[in-house]
Short mmCIF file of C-alpha atoms and ligand atoms in Angstrom, two decimals:
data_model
loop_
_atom_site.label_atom_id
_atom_site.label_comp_id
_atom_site.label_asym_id
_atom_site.label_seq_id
_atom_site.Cartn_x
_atom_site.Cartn_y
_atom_site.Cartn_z
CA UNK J 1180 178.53 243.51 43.50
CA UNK J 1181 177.83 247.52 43.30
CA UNK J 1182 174.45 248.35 43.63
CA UNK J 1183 173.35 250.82 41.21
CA UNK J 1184 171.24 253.79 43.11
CA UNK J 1185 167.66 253.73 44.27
CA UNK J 1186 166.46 255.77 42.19
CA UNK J 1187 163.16 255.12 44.11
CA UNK J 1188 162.92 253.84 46.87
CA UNK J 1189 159.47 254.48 47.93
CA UNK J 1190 157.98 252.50 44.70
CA UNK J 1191 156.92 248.63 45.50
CA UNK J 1192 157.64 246.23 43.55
CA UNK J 1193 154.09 244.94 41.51
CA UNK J 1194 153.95 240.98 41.28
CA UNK J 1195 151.30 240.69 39.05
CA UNK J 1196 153.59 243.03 36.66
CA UNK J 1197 156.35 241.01 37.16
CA UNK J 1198 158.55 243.46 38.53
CA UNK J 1199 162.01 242.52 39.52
CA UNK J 1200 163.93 245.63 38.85
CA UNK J 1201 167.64 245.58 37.81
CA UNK J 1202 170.27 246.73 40.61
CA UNK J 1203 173.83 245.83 39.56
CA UNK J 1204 175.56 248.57 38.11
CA UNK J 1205 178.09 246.51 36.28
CA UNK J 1206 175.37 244.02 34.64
CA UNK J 1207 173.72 247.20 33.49
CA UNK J 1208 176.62 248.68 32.24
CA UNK J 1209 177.42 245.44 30.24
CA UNK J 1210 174.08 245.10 28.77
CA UNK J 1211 173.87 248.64 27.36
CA UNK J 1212 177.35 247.99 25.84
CA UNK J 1213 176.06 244.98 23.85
CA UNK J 1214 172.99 246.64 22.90
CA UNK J 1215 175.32 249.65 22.21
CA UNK J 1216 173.04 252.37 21.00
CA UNK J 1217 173.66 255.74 18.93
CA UNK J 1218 171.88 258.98 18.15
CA UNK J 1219 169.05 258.87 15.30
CA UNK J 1220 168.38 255.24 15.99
CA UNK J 1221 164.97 254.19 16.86
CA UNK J 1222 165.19 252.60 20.07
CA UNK J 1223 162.57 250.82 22.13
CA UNK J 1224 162.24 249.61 25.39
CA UNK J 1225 159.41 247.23 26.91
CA UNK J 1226 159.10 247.85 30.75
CA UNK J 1227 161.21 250.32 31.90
CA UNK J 1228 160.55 250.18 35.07
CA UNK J 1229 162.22 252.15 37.74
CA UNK J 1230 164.86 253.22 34.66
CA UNK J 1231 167.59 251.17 35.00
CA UNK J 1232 168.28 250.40 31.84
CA UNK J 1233 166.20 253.32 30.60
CA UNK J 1234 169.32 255.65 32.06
CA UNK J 1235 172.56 254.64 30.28
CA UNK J 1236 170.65 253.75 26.63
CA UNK J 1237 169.43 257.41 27.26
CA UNK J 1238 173.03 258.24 27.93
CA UNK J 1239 174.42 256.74 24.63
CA UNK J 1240 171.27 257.77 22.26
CA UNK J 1241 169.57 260.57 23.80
CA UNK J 1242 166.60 259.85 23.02
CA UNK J 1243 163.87 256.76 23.55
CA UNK J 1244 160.38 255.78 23.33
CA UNK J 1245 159.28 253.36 26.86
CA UNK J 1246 156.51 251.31 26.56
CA UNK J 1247 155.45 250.90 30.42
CA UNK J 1248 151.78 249.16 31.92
CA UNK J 1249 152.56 250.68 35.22
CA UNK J 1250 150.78 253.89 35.67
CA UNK J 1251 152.72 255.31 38.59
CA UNK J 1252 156.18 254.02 36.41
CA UNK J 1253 154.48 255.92 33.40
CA UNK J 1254 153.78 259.09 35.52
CA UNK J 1255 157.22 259.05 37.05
CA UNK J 1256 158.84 258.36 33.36
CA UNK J 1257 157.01 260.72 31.72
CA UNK J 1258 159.18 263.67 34.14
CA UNK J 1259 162.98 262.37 32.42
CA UNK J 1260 164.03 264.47 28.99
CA UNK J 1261 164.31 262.75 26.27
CA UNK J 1262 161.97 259.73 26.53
CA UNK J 1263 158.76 259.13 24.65
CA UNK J 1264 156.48 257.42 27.46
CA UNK J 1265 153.46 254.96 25.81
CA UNK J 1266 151.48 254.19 29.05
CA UNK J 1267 150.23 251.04 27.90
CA UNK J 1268 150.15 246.53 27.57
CA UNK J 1269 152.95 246.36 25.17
CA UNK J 1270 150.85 243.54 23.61
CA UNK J 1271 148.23 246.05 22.28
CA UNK J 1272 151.04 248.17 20.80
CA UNK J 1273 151.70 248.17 16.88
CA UNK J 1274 155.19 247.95 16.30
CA UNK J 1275 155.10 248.08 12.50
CA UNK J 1276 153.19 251.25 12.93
CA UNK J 1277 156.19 252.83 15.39
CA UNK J 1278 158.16 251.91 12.96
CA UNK J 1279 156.89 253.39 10.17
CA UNK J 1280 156.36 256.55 11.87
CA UNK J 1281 160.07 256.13 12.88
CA UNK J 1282 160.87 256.04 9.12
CA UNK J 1283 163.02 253.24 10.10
CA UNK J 1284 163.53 249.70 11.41
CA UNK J 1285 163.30 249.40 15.28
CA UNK J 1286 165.99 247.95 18.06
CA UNK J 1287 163.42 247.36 20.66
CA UNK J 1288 165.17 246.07 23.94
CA UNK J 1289 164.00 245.20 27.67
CA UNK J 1290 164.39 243.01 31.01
CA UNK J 1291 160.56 241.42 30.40
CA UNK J 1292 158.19 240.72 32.47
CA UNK J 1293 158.85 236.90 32.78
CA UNK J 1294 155.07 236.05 33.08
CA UNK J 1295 154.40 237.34 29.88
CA UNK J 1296 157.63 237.11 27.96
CA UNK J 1297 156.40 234.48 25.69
CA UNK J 1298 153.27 235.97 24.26
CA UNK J 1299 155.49 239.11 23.95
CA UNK J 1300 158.26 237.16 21.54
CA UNK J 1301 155.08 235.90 19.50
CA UNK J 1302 153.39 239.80 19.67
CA UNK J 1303 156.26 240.88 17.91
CA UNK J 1304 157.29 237.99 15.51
CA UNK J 1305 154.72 239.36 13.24
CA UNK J 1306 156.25 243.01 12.93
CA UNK J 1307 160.26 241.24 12.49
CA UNK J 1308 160.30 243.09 8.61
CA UNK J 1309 160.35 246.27 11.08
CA UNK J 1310 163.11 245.59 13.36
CA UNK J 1311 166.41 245.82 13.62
CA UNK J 1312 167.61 243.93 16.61
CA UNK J 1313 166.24 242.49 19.96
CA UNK J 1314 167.94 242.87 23.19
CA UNK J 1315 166.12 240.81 25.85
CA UNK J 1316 166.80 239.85 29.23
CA UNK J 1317 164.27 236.68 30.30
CA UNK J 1318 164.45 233.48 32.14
CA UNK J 1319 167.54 231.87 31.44
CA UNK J 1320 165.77 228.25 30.62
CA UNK J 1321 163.48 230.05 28.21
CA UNK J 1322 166.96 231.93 26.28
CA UNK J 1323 168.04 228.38 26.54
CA UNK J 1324 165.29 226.53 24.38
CA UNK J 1325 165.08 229.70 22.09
CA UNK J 1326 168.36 229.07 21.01
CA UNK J 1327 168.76 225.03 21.32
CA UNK J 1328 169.43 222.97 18.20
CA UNK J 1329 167.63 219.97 16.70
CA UNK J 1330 168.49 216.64 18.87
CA UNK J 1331 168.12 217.83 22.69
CA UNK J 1332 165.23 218.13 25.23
CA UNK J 1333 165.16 222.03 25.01
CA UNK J 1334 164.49 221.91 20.65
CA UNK J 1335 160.90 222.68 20.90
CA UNK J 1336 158.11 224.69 19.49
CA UNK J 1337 159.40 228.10 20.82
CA UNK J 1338 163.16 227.26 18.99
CA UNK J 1339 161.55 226.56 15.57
CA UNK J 1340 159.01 229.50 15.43
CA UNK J 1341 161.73 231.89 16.58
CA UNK J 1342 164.59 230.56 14.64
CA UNK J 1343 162.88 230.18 11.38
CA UNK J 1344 162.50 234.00 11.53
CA UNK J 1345 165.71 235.21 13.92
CA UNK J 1346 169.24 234.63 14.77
CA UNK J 1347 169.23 234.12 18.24
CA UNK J 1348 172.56 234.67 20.18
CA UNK J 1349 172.75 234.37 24.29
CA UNK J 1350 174.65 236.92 25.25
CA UNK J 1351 174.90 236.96 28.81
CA UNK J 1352 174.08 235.19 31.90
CA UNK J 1353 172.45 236.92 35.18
CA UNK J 1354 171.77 235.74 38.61
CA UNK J 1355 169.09 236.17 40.45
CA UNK J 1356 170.89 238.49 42.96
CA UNK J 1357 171.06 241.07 40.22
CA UNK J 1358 167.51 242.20 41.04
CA UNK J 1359 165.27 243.91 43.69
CA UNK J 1360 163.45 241.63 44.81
CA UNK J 1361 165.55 239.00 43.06
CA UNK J 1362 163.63 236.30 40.91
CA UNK J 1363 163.33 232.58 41.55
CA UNK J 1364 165.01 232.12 38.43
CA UNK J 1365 168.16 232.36 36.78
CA UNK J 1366 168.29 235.07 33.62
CA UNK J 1367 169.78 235.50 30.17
CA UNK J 1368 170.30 238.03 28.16
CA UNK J 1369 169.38 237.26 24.36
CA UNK J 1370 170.45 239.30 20.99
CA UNK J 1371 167.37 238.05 18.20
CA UNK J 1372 168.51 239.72 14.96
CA UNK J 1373 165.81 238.93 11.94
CA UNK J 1374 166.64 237.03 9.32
CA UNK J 1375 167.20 238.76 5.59
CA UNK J 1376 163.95 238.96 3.95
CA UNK J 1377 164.78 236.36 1.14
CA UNK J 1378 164.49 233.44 3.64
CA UNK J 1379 161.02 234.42 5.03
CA UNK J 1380 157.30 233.27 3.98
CA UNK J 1381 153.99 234.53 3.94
CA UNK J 1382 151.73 235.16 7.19
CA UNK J 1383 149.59 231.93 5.81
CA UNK J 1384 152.81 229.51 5.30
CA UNK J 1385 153.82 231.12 8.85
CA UNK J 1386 150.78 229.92 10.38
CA UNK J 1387 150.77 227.11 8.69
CA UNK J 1388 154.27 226.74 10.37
CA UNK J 1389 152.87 227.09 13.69
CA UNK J 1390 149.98 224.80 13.33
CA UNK J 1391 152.54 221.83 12.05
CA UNK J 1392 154.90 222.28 15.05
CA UNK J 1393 152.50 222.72 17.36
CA UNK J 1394 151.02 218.81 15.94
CA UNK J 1395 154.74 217.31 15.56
CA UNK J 1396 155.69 218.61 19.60
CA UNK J 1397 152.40 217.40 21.21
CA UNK J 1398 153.39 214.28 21.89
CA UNK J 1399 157.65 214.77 21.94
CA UNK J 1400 158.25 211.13 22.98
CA UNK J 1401 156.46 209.75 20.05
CA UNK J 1402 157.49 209.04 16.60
CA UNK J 1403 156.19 211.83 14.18
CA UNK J 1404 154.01 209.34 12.47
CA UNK J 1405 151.78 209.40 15.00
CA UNK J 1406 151.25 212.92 14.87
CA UNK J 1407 152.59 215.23 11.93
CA UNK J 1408 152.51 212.00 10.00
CA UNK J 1409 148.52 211.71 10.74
CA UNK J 1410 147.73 215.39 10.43
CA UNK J 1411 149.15 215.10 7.09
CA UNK J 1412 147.58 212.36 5.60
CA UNK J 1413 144.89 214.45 6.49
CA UNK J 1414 145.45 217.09 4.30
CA UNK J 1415 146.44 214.72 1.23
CA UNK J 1416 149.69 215.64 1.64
CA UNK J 1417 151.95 213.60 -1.14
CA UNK J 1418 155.59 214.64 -0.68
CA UNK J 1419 158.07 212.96 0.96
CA UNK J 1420 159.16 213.80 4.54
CA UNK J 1421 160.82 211.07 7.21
CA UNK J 1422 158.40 211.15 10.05
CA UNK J 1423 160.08 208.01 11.21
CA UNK J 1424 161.51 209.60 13.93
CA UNK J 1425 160.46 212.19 16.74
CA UNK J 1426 159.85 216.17 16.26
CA UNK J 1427 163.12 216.59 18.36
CA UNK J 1428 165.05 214.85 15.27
CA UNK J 1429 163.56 217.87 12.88
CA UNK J 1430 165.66 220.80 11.47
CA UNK J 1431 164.16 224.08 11.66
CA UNK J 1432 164.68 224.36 8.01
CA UNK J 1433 162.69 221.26 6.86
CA UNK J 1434 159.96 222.28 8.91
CA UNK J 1435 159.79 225.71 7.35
CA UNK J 1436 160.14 223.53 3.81
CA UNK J 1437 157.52 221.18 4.68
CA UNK J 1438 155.11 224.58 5.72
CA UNK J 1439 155.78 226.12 2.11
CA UNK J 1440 154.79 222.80 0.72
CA UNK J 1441 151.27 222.33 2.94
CA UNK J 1442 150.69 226.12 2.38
CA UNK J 1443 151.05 225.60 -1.35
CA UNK J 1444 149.20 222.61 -2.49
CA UNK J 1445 146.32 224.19 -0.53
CA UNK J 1446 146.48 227.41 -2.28
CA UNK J 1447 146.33 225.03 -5.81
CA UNK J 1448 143.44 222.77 -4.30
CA UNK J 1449 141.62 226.17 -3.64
CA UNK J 1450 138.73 226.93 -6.04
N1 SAM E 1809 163.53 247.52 33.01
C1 SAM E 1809 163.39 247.56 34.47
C2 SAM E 1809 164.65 247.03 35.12
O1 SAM E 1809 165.40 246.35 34.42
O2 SAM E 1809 164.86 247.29 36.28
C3 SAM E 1809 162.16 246.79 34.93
C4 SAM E 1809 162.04 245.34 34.51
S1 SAM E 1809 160.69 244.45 35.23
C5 SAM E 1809 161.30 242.78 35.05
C6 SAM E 1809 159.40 244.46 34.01
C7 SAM E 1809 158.73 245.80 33.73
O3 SAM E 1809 157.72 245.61 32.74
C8 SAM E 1809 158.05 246.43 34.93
O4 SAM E 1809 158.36 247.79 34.98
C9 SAM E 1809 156.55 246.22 34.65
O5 SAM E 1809 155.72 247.22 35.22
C10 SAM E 1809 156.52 246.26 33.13
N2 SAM E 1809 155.41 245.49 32.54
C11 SAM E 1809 154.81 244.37 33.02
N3 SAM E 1809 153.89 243.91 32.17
C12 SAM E 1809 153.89 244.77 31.11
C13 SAM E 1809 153.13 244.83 29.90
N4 SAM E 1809 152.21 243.91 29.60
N5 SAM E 1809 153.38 245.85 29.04
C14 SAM E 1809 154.32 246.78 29.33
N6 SAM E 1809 155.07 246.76 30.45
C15 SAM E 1809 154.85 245.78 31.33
#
């Protein structure tokens, strides 16, 4: 393996920011070739860390805006040309509003901080009219259940509420020795592209989405009429939908069908 430079080496590593920092030159080379970047495009990265990734996408685009919680990082980020440095939690930052201010849609990419890499895929699920393309590299078992199909024990909540809105694609696999200090963990590196606007709902079906998954997976094991099937009897629902068998069995599609449904014979119930 050839370990890419210390850039530096006097900065420790912050657990509570989950910082592993990438150190193989040739994984870094291949992941900035699939992200493959070009001048004029608005390109984002989440936790840039010590630059490791920050270096060749700078290379190939010239220009980037960083989105880094680590003040020292910040500081030291804020001395390279060419990079836009937001000191800040990436989950307070708008990224319909960097968007729009970009004048176009975003390619926001980064090696995540695995201890928060969930509520960062559902920060920016929201703002998916105003991207382009994710690049992420995360826990390999979480790239794994984003991308699993209906009928297996990794289908779960976090494959339908991604895949009803992205195409999700794992790219690449990375071991653990990849890093300084390296992670417990084995890593992927996923490509989420959103899905043509024709196919997506309204932020109340969406949540409406959530709510029913959220129901049909609490109790996996189960039959769905013990759970979807109760929670919508509840709501008077009167279509037709199988929920004699488990959440597992479910295609993301008729779950995003069956959320359209809810969502609209409670918008005609409503005075
Ligand atoms: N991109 C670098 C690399 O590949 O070597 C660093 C990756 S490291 C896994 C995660 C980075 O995200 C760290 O630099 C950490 O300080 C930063 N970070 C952690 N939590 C963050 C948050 N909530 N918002 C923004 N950045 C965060």
């Amino acid at each position: 393996m050839t370990r890419a430079p210390a850039h530096h080496p006097q900065h420790r590593a912050r657990k509570r920011f989950g910082q592993h920092f990438l150190a193989d030159a040739a994984i870094i080379e291949a992941i900035a070739g699939c992200i493959a970047p070009h001048p004029g495009e608005a390109l984002v990265e989440i936790g840039p860390g010590l630059g490791a990734l920050t270096a060749p996408l700078l290379a190939r685009a010239g220009a980037l805006t960083v989105i880094e919680l680590d003040r020292d990082l910040a500081a030291r980020l804020r001395a390279r040309a060419g990079l836009t440095v937001i000191e800040s939690d990436v989950l307070a930052v708008d990224f319909t509003a960097l968007a729009a201010a970009a004048g176009q849609p975003l390619r926001v990419v980064g090696n995540l901080p695995y201890n928060v890499s969930t509520p960062i895929l559902f920060h920016l699920l929201p703002a998916a009219a105003s991207v382009r393309d994710q690049h992420f590299m995360l826990q390999r078992e979480v790239v794994q259940r984003m991308a699993a199909g209906p009928g297996g024990k990794d289908y779960g909540r976090l494959s339908v509420m991604l895949q009803w809105r992205y195409h999700i694609e794992l790219l690449l696999e990375v071991p653990p020795q990849a890093f300084e200090p390296p992670p417990r963990v084995h890593s992927a590196v996923v490509r989420m592209t959103p899905l043509p606007a024709a196919g997506v709902f309204g932020a109340a079906a969406a949540a409406r989405l959530g709510e029913l998954v959220s129901v049909a997976f609490s109790q996996r094991r189960k039959l769905l009429r013990h759970t979807l099937g109760r929670w919508l009897a509840e709501r008077g629902y009167a279509g037709v939908f199988d929920v004699q068998r488990r959440a597992e069995e479910v295609p993301v599609a008729q779950y995003v069908a069956l959320a359209r449904e809810v969502q609209a014979a409670q918008e005609a119930q409503a005075p």
